[in-house]
Structure formats: structure tokens, C-alpha cells
Amino acid sequence: MRVTNATIRAVNGLTARWAATTSGGTVLSAVGVWPLLALLADGAAGTARAELEEAVGVSAARASGAARELLAGLGSVGGLGTALGLWTGRTLELREEWAARLPTEAHGVLTGDVETDGAALDAWAVRRTGGLIERMPVAVTPGTDLVLASALALRTRWLRPFEESCVVPESGPWEGRELLGLHRQSVLLDRIGVADTPEGHVTELKVLGDTAVDVHLLLGEESMTPGQVLGAGLGLLARTQPVTPGSRLPYGEAGPGLHVGREHTRRPEPPTLDVTTTAYGVTVGHDLLERPELFGLTAAAREAPGHFPGIGSRLPLYVEAARQSAVARFGARGFEAAAVTAIGAVGCALPQPLWLRTTVRAAFDRPFGFLAVHRHTRLALVAGWVVDPEPHREGEVLH
């Protein structure tokens, strides 16, 4: 995956700013939004161009190139499928310079029949996400002249699966609930670490997938907000936060949900990382125009001419709708996630032991965050916050 560090920083920066606005259970993918904003910036003018430039974090002049670079890089990641789609009405004449920067196969036509066009766009979303997303997040209206969309579908299997059990937290928001617990042990203590951030300490566990995509679980201090915890995780990707790895943690309560102790054993045994977490599934829809300033769409959403002269001639465009549908599922054997983002525009007790073993115990038994991360580039593909984990049902396996 060849993507420049500048592009990775820009995309992760949008993830951090978006995550900072979250308050409850959620899943989001800035990777799905960023290329669309970059392509809009390339064809924008005036205030709309300046706002989109600020949102994407690169100059409008190189935005479309960075978007193509990102999409090409994502296409080389195992277990990750991506797609870009563009549909235009028959009355919209695209500027050749802008259209040439998009994949040839991406361009489709809006017939003007709302039911027909809606069904076609829904079918594209289903096909491009393997059925994880069933509908295009924006609805086609009689006046829709352009729809620009991206799709992302991610599946990875754990290198070492978890064992399932029933977990009943003894305190916190999930106290007394019978949850689908996931447990495993490892001798690799440094899969876990504690970050010291200005807002508080955060425990990070890396769960490795077989496609070079890992999921980082993040548990902060109880007083921290979801945005602060996810922001800390993104700071760890950028290596801006100090981290104490599991092998160097002190004995006792070493971090949120983390205890380091010494246990008697009958034979010499290596140090052990003992992890308990919960299975979860999160499905969320985002209206990007609820926070237009975050995505650089404040001016672009105003019904006025002159926003996108570089995209289409003859017919002035403004953004009518911008939404993302996202889903993430974490289970005993692996992780899967998908996001479809669309922007619509319209005109206008044992014997005495002899040995001691160090054990690092981690329990993610209250709301926590997660990042799905490409291991080699440290690009955050999906981010989210878990407030309602899967309940335990006898005989059920969450893949």
C-alpha cells in the first residue's frame, strides 16, 4: 500500500476531528468521506474551495491526486474492498478535466426516475459491501443531478481466535448484564500498553488480523469522553503519545482495566497476557450536513451558484445531501466493517508452588473505543465506540 505520509496524516486528522464530536455508540470511516471531499475540492471555487481544502488538509490543487493515490493504495490491502461511484443526470455536462481524474468505470447515469435510480444505487451499495450495507445513504430526488459515492468493506480473521464465554461485569454501566465475552492468553505482553495523555491514561490492546489489518481496543479512564479516548488512539498511531508496553508495566493497577500481578505456578512458565473483552456489533448512519464545518461543506450546501465550476458546466451545483452508513462487528474469529458514503448535489486452592509467574490481566468490561488500522501505514480505516455489546446467548457464535 503506497500512500504518502502527508495523505495518511490528513485522513487520520479528519478521523480525529470527527471522533472528537462523538458521544455515544458509533462507528465511522473518514477513509470513506475523505476522497469524496478531495474530489469536490478539486472542482470547487471561492469559499467552498477554501473550506473543503481545510477539511481535507491538503491543497485543492493536489486533492484529486491524493484521492486517487489513497483509493489505489486501499485497493492493495488484503481483505479490504473499495469502490468509487459517480452518477449524473443527463442535463449535467461534466468538465472533461475533472471527469478524467475519476476511474472510467465509476461513471453511471441518473435516468430521472426516482424509483429506478434509487434501486440501482442501493444495488451498488449491496454489491460493493458484500451485503453489509443494504441501501445508499442518500436518497435520489427528482432534482438530483449528481451523486458521488464511496464504498468500503473490510474483513479480517484473527491470527489467534478468542474463546467465547459468558461475562457478567461486577461494576460500571454493564453491571449485571450477561454479555458474550471473548477471552484469550498470550506470552506477547507488548500487545498491550498504557498511554499517558493530557486527558488521562488509556489502555491499548492490539488484536492482529491475517490481512495486515489490526483492531486496536482502547479503554480510557472513566472520566474521559469517547472523543478523548479515540483521539488518544490516533495519537498513538502518529507516535505523539508516550506508551509504556506491557512488559514494562509496574505491579498493581497499571492502567484502565489493567492489573499486573505475580502468581504461583507448579512449573516455570513465561509471563502471560490474559485478556477479556466483549463481542460487539455497531450500526450507525451519519448526516454529514449536521456538522458541515467539520467536512468543509458549509458554503457548498448553500443554494447558490459558483461552488463547483470545475465539475460541471452550464448547471450550477450545490450539495443537497451528504451521509454515511457504517457497520462494524467484532467476534471470536475476526472483524468485519463496511461504510458507504454518498454526497448528492442538485442544480442550484493448590499445593505450595515453587515458581512465580507475572500475569498482565486486561478487562474491557465497560464502554471502550476501537480503531481498525492498516498495520504497515498506520492508517485508521474505521473508528468506533462500544456502549451496547452483544448479549450472551447459549450456543451462539459471533464470527
Short mmCIF file of N, CA and C in Angstrom, two decimals, residues 158-216:
data_model
loop_
_atom_site.label_atom_id
_atom_site.label_comp_id
_atom_site.label_asym_id
_atom_site.label_seq_id
_atom_site.Cartn_x
_atom_site.Cartn_y
_atom_site.Cartn_z
N TRP A 158 -8.73 -13.19 12.92
CA TRP A 158 -7.67 -13.07 13.92
C TRP A 158 -6.60 -14.14 13.69
N LEU A 159 -5.34 -13.76 13.89
CA LEU A 159 -4.27 -14.74 13.83
C LEU A 159 -4.45 -15.80 14.91
N ARG A 160 -4.97 -15.37 16.06
CA ARG A 160 -5.31 -16.28 17.14
C ARG A 160 -6.73 -15.96 17.61
N PRO A 161 -7.68 -16.88 17.42
CA PRO A 161 -9.07 -16.57 17.81
C PRO A 161 -9.24 -16.50 19.32
N PHE A 162 -10.34 -15.92 19.73
CA PHE A 162 -10.73 -15.86 21.14
C PHE A 162 -11.59 -17.08 21.48
N GLU A 163 -11.69 -17.35 22.77
CA GLU A 163 -12.65 -18.32 23.27
C GLU A 163 -13.86 -17.56 23.80
N GLU A 164 -15.05 -18.09 23.51
CA GLU A 164 -16.27 -17.42 23.95
C GLU A 164 -16.70 -17.91 25.33
N SER A 165 -17.31 -17.01 26.07
CA SER A 165 -17.84 -17.35 27.39
C SER A 165 -18.89 -16.31 27.76
N CYS A 166 -19.55 -16.53 28.87
CA CYS A 166 -20.49 -15.55 29.41
C CYS A 166 -19.76 -14.68 30.42
N VAL A 167 -19.81 -13.38 30.22
CA VAL A 167 -19.15 -12.43 31.11
C VAL A 167 -20.22 -11.55 31.76
N VAL A 168 -20.13 -11.39 33.07
CA VAL A 168 -21.08 -10.55 33.81
C VAL A 168 -20.28 -9.51 34.60
N PRO A 169 -20.14 -8.28 34.07
CA PRO A 169 -19.38 -7.25 34.80
C PRO A 169 -19.96 -7.00 36.19
N GLU A 170 -19.07 -6.77 37.15
CA GLU A 170 -19.49 -6.57 38.53
C GLU A 170 -19.69 -5.10 38.88
N SER A 171 -19.32 -4.20 37.97
CA SER A 171 -19.50 -2.77 38.23
C SER A 171 -19.57 -2.04 36.89
N GLY A 172 -19.86 -0.75 36.94
CA GLY A 172 -19.90 0.06 35.74
C GLY A 172 -21.22 -0.01 35.00
N PRO A 173 -21.30 0.62 33.81
CA PRO A 173 -22.56 0.69 33.06
C PRO A 173 -23.12 -0.67 32.66
N TRP A 174 -22.24 -1.70 32.56
CA TRP A 174 -22.71 -3.02 32.13
C TRP A 174 -22.88 -3.97 33.31
N GLU A 175 -22.92 -3.45 34.52
CA GLU A 175 -23.02 -4.29 35.72
C GLU A 175 -24.23 -5.21 35.65
N GLY A 176 -23.98 -6.51 35.92
CA GLY A 176 -25.05 -7.48 36.00
C GLY A 176 -25.55 -8.01 34.67
N ARG A 177 -25.10 -7.46 33.55
CA ARG A 177 -25.55 -7.93 32.23
C ARG A 177 -24.77 -9.19 31.82
N GLU A 178 -25.46 -10.15 31.24
CA GLU A 178 -24.81 -11.35 30.71
C GLU A 178 -24.38 -11.06 29.27
N LEU A 179 -23.07 -10.90 29.07
CA LEU A 179 -22.52 -10.48 27.79
C LEU A 179 -21.75 -11.62 27.13
N LEU A 180 -21.66 -11.54 25.80
CA LEU A 180 -20.87 -12.52 25.06
C LEU A 180 -19.40 -12.14 25.22
N GLY A 181 -18.73 -12.80 26.15
CA GLY A 181 -17.34 -12.48 26.46
C GLY A 181 -16.38 -13.21 25.55
N LEU A 182 -15.23 -12.58 25.30
CA LEU A 182 -14.16 -13.15 24.50
C LEU A 182 -12.89 -13.17 25.33
N HIS A 183 -12.21 -14.31 25.36
CA HIS A 183 -11.05 -14.45 26.24
C HIS A 183 -9.92 -15.16 25.49
N ARG A 184 -8.68 -14.71 25.76
CA ARG A 184 -7.52 -15.44 25.26
C ARG A 184 -6.29 -15.05 26.05
N GLN A 185 -5.27 -15.92 25.99
CA GLN A 185 -4.00 -15.69 26.67
C GLN A 185 -2.87 -15.68 25.66
N SER A 186 -1.81 -14.96 25.99
CA SER A 186 -0.65 -14.84 25.11
C SER A 186 0.59 -14.59 25.95
N VAL A 187 1.74 -14.96 25.41
CA VAL A 187 3.02 -14.63 26.08
C VAL A 187 3.58 -13.32 25.54
N LEU A 188 2.88 -12.69 24.60
CA LEU A 188 3.34 -11.43 23.99
C LEU A 188 2.78 -10.26 24.78
N LEU A 189 3.46 -9.90 25.85
CA LEU A 189 2.96 -8.85 26.75
C LEU A 189 2.83 -7.50 26.05
N ASP A 190 3.67 -7.24 25.06
CA ASP A 190 3.67 -5.92 24.44
C ASP A 190 2.56 -5.72 23.42
N ARG A 191 1.64 -6.69 23.30
CA ARG A 191 0.44 -6.44 22.53
C ARG A 191 -0.45 -5.43 23.25
N ILE A 192 -0.14 -5.18 24.52
CA ILE A 192 -0.91 -4.21 25.29
C ILE A 192 0.04 -3.15 25.83
N GLY A 193 -0.49 -1.97 26.05
CA GLY A 193 0.32 -0.87 26.59
C GLY A 193 -0.58 0.19 27.18
N VAL A 194 0.01 1.10 27.92
CA VAL A 194 -0.74 2.19 28.54
C VAL A 194 -0.15 3.52 28.07
N ALA A 195 -1.01 4.36 27.52
CA ALA A 195 -0.59 5.68 27.05
C ALA A 195 -0.90 6.73 28.11
N ASP A 196 0.01 7.64 28.30
CA ASP A 196 -0.17 8.76 29.22
C ASP A 196 -0.50 9.99 28.40
N THR A 197 -1.78 10.39 28.37
CA THR A 197 -2.21 11.51 27.56
C THR A 197 -2.60 12.69 28.46
N PRO A 198 -2.70 13.88 27.92
CA PRO A 198 -3.10 15.04 28.75
C PRO A 198 -4.47 14.86 29.40
N GLU A 199 -5.36 14.07 28.78
CA GLU A 199 -6.71 13.88 29.33
C GLU A 199 -6.79 12.72 30.30
N GLY A 200 -5.77 11.85 30.34
CA GLY A 200 -5.78 10.69 31.23
C GLY A 200 -5.10 9.50 30.59
N HIS A 201 -5.03 8.40 31.32
CA HIS A 201 -4.39 7.20 30.82
C HIS A 201 -5.35 6.39 29.96
N VAL A 202 -4.81 5.74 28.92
CA VAL A 202 -5.59 4.91 28.01
C VAL A 202 -4.86 3.59 27.81
N THR A 203 -5.59 2.49 28.00
CA THR A 203 -5.05 1.16 27.73
C THR A 203 -5.36 0.78 26.29
N GLU A 204 -4.32 0.34 25.55
CA GLU A 204 -4.48 -0.05 24.15
C GLU A 204 -4.09 -1.51 23.97
N LEU A 205 -5.01 -2.30 23.40
CA LEU A 205 -4.74 -3.70 23.06
C LEU A 205 -4.78 -3.84 21.54
N LYS A 206 -3.75 -4.45 20.96
CA LYS A 206 -3.70 -4.69 19.53
C LYS A 206 -4.10 -6.14 19.25
N VAL A 207 -5.18 -6.31 18.48
CA VAL A 207 -5.62 -7.64 18.06
C VAL A 207 -5.27 -7.79 16.59
N LEU A 208 -4.36 -8.69 16.27
CA LEU A 208 -3.81 -8.78 14.93
C LEU A 208 -4.67 -9.65 14.01
N GLY A 209 -4.90 -9.12 12.79
CA GLY A 209 -5.64 -9.86 11.78
C GLY A 209 -4.71 -10.48 10.76
N ASP A 210 -5.25 -11.35 9.93
CA ASP A 210 -4.42 -12.08 8.96
C ASP A 210 -4.26 -11.34 7.64
N THR A 211 -4.75 -10.11 7.55
CA THR A 211 -4.66 -9.35 6.30
C THR A 211 -3.87 -8.06 6.47
N ALA A 212 -3.04 -7.99 7.50
CA ALA A 212 -2.28 -6.77 7.83
C ALA A 212 -3.20 -5.65 8.29
N VAL A 213 -4.43 -5.99 8.65
CA VAL A 213 -5.34 -5.04 9.28
C VAL A 213 -5.60 -5.52 10.71
N ASP A 214 -5.30 -4.67 11.68
CA ASP A 214 -5.46 -4.99 13.09
C ASP A 214 -6.56 -4.11 13.69
N VAL A 215 -7.10 -4.56 14.82
CA VAL A 215 -8.07 -3.75 15.55
C VAL A 215 -7.46 -3.40 16.90
N HIS A 216 -7.40 -2.11 17.20
CA HIS A 216 -6.87 -1.62 18.46
C HIS A 216 -8.05 -1.30 19.38
#
